[in-house]
PDB file of C-alpha atoms in Angstrom:
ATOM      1  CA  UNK A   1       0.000   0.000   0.000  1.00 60.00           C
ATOM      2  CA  UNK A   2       1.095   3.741  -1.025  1.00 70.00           C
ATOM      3  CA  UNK A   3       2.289   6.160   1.615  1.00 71.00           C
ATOM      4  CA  UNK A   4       0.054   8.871   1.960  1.00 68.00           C
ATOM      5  CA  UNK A   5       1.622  12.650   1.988  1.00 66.00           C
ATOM      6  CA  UNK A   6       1.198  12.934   5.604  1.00 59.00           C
ATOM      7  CA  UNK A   7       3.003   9.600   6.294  1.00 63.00           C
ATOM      8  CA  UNK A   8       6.084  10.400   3.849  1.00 65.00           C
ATOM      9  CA  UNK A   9       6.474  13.679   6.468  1.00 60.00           C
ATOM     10  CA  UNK A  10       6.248  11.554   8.961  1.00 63.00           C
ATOM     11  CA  UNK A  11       2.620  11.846  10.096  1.00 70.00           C
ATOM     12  CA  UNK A  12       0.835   8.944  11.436  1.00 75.00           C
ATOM     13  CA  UNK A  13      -2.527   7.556  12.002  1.00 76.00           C
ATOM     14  CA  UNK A  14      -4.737   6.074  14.488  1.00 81.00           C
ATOM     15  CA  UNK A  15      -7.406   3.866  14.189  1.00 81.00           C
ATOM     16  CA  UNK A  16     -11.130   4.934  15.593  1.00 87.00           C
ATOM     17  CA  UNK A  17     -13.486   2.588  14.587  1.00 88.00           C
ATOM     18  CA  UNK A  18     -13.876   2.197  10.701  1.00 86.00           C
ATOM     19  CA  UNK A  19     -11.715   5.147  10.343  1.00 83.00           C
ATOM     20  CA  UNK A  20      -8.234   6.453  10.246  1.00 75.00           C
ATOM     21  CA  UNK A  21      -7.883   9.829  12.241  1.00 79.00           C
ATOM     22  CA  UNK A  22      -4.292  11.206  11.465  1.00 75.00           C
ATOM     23  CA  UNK A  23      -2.818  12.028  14.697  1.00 73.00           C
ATOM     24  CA  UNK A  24      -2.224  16.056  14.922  1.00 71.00           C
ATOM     25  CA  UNK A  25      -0.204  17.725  17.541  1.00 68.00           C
ATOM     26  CA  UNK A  26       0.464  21.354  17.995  1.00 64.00           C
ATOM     27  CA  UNK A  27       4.192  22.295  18.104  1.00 64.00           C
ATOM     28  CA  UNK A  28       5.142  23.303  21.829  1.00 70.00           C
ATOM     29  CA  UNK A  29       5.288  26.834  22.315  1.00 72.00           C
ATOM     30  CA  UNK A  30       7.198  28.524  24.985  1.00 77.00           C
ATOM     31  CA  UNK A  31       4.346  30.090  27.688  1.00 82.00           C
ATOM     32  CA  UNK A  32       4.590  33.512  27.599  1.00 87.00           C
ATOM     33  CA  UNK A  33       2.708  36.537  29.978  1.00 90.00           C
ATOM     34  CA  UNK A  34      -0.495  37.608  27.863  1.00 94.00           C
ATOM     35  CA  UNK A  35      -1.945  40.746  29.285  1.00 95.00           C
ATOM     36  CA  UNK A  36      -5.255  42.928  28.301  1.00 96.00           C
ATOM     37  CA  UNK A  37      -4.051  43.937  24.999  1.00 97.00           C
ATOM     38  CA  UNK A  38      -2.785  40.333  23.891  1.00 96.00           C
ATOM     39  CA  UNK A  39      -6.065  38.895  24.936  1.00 97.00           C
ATOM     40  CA  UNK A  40      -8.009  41.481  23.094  1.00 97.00           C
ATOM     41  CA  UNK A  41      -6.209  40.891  20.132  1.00 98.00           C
ATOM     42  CA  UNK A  42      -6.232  37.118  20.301  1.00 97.00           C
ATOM     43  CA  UNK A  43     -10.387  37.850  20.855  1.00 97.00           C
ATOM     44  CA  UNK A  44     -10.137  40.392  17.142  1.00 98.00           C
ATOM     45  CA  UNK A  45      -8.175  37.669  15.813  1.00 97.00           C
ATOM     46  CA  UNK A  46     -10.554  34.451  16.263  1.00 97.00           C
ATOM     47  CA  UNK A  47     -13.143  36.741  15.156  1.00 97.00           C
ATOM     48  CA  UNK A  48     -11.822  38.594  12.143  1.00 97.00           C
ATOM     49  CA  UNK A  49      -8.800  37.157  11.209  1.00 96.00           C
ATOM     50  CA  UNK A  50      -9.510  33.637  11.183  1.00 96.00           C
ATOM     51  CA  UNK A  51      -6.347  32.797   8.591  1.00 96.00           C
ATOM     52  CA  UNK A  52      -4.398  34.389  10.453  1.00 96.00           C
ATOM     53  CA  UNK A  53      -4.619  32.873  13.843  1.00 95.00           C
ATOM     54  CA  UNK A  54      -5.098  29.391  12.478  1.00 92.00           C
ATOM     55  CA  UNK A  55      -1.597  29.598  11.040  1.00 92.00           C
ATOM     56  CA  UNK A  56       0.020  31.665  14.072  1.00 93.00           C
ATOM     57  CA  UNK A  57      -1.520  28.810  16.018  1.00 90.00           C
ATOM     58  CA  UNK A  58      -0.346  25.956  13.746  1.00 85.00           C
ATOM     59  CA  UNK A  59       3.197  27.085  13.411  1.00 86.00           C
ATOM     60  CA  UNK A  60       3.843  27.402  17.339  1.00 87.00           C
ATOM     61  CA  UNK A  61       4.244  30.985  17.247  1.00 92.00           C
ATOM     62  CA  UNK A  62       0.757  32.259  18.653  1.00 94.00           C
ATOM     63  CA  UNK A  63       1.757  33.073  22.038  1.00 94.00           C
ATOM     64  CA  UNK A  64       4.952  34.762  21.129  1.00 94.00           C
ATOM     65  CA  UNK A  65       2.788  37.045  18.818  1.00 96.00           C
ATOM     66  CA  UNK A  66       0.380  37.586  21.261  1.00 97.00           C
ATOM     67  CA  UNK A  67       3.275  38.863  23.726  1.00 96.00           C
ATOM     68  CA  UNK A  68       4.961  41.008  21.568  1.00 96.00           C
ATOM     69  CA  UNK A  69       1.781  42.805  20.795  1.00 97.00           C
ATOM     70  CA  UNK A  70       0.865  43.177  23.967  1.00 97.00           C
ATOM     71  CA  UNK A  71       4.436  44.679  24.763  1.00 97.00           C
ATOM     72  CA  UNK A  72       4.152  46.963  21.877  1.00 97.00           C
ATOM     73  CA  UNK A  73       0.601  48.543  22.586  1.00 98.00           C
ATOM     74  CA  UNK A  74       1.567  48.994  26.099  1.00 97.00           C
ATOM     75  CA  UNK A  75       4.336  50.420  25.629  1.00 98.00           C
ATOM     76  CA  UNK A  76       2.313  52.732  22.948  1.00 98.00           C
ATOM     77  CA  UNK A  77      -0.512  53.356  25.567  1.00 98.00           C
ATOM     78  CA  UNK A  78       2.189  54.400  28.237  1.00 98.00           C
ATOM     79  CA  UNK A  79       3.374  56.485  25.798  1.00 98.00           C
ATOM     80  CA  UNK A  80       0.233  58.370  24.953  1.00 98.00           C
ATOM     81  CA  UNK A  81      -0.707  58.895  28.559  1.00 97.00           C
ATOM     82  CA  UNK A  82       2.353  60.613  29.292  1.00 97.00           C
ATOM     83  CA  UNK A  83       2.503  63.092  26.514  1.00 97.00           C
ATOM     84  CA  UNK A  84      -1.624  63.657  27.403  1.00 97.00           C
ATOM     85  CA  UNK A  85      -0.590  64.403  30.841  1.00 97.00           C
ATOM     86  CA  UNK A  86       1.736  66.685  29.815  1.00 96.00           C
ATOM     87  CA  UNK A  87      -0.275  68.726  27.112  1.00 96.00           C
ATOM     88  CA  UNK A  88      -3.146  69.014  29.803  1.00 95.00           C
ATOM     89  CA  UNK A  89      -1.504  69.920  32.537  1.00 93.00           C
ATOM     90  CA  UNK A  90      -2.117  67.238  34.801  1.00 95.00           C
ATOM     91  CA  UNK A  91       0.544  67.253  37.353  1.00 94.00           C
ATOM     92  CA  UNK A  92       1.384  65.795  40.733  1.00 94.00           C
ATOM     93  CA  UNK A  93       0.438  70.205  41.803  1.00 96.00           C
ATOM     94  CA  UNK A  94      -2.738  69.306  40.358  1.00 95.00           C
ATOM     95  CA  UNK A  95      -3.542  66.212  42.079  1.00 94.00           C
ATOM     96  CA  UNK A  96      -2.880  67.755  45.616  1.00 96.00           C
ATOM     97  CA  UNK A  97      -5.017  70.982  45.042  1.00 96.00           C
ATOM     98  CA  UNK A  98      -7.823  68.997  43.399  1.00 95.00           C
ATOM     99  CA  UNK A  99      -7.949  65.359  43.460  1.00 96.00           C
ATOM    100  CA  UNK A 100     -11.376  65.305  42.305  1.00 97.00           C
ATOM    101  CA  UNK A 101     -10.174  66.884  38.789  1.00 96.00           C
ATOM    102  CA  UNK A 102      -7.281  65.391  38.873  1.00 96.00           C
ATOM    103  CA  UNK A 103      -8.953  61.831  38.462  1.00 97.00           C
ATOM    104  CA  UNK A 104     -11.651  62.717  36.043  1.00 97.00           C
ATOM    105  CA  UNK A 105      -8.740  64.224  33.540  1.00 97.00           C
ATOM    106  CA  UNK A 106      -6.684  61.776  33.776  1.00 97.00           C
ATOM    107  CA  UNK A 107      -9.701  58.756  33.680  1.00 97.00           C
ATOM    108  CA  UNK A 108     -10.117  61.252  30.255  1.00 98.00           C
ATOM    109  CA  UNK A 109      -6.396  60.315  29.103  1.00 97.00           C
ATOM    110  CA  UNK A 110      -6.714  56.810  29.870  1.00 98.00           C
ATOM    111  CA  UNK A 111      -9.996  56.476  27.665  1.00 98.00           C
ATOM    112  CA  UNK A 112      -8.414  58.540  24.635  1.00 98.00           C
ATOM    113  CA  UNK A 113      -5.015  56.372  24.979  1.00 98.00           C
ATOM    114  CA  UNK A 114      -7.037  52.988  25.094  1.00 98.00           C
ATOM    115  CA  UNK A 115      -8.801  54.318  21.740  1.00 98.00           C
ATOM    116  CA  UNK A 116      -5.310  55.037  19.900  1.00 98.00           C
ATOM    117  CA  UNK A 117      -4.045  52.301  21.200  1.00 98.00           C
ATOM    118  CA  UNK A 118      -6.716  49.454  20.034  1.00 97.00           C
ATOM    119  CA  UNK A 119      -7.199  51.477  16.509  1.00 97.00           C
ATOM    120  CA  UNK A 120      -3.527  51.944  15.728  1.00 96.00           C
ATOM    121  CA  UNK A 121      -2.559  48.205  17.089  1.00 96.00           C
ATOM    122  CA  UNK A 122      -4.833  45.580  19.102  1.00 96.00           C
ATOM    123  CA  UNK A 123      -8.062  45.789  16.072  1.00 95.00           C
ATOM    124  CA  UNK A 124      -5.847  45.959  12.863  1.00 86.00           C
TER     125      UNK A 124
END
């Protein structure tokens, strides 16, 4: 009997019933930390870019992916707030005199930041 494709690259089969299932692993991946932004991406990803995280998943490199845009985007959003802060005014000064203020801008930052952030990296 002829070698099938999958058993020349040295795939095998297992028997399940009447059938022959070819056995399928997933190459191990090293575990890396995933935060919010990787897990919102991995989220746009099964949802919109199907392709694209069958073959990240597949070729053992979804987690790395996931981490290093989940580095980038906070590094981005860390980024952003820190410039905001600085072109509004919010300051430590600030946050003595008027705590109350201080909060709401920066809770204002935070939102505009996350917005750049998941248009420019986590939903594209």
């Amino acid at each position: 009997m002829a070698k099938t494709i999958f058993e020349e690259l040295g795939g095998r089969y297992e028997r399940q019933g009447d059938y022959l299932i070819p056995c399928i692993a997933l190459l191990a991946e090293k575990e890396q930390p995933i935060g919010l932004f990787g897990r919102q991406h991995l989220d746009y990803l099964k949802q919109h870019r199907r392709v694209t995280y069958l073959n990240l998943l597949t070729s053992g490199r979804l987690n790395s992916y996931l981490a290093d845009i989940d580095r980038q985007a906070q590094e981005r959003f860390e980024r952003l707030i820190e410039g905001m802060k600085q072109a509004q005014g919010v300051t430590e000064q600030l946050k003595a005199e008027n705590a109350l203020e201080w909060v709401g801008r920066l809770n204002n930052i935070r939102t505009c930041a996350m917005k750049i952030v998941n248009e420019e990296i986590i939903f594209t």
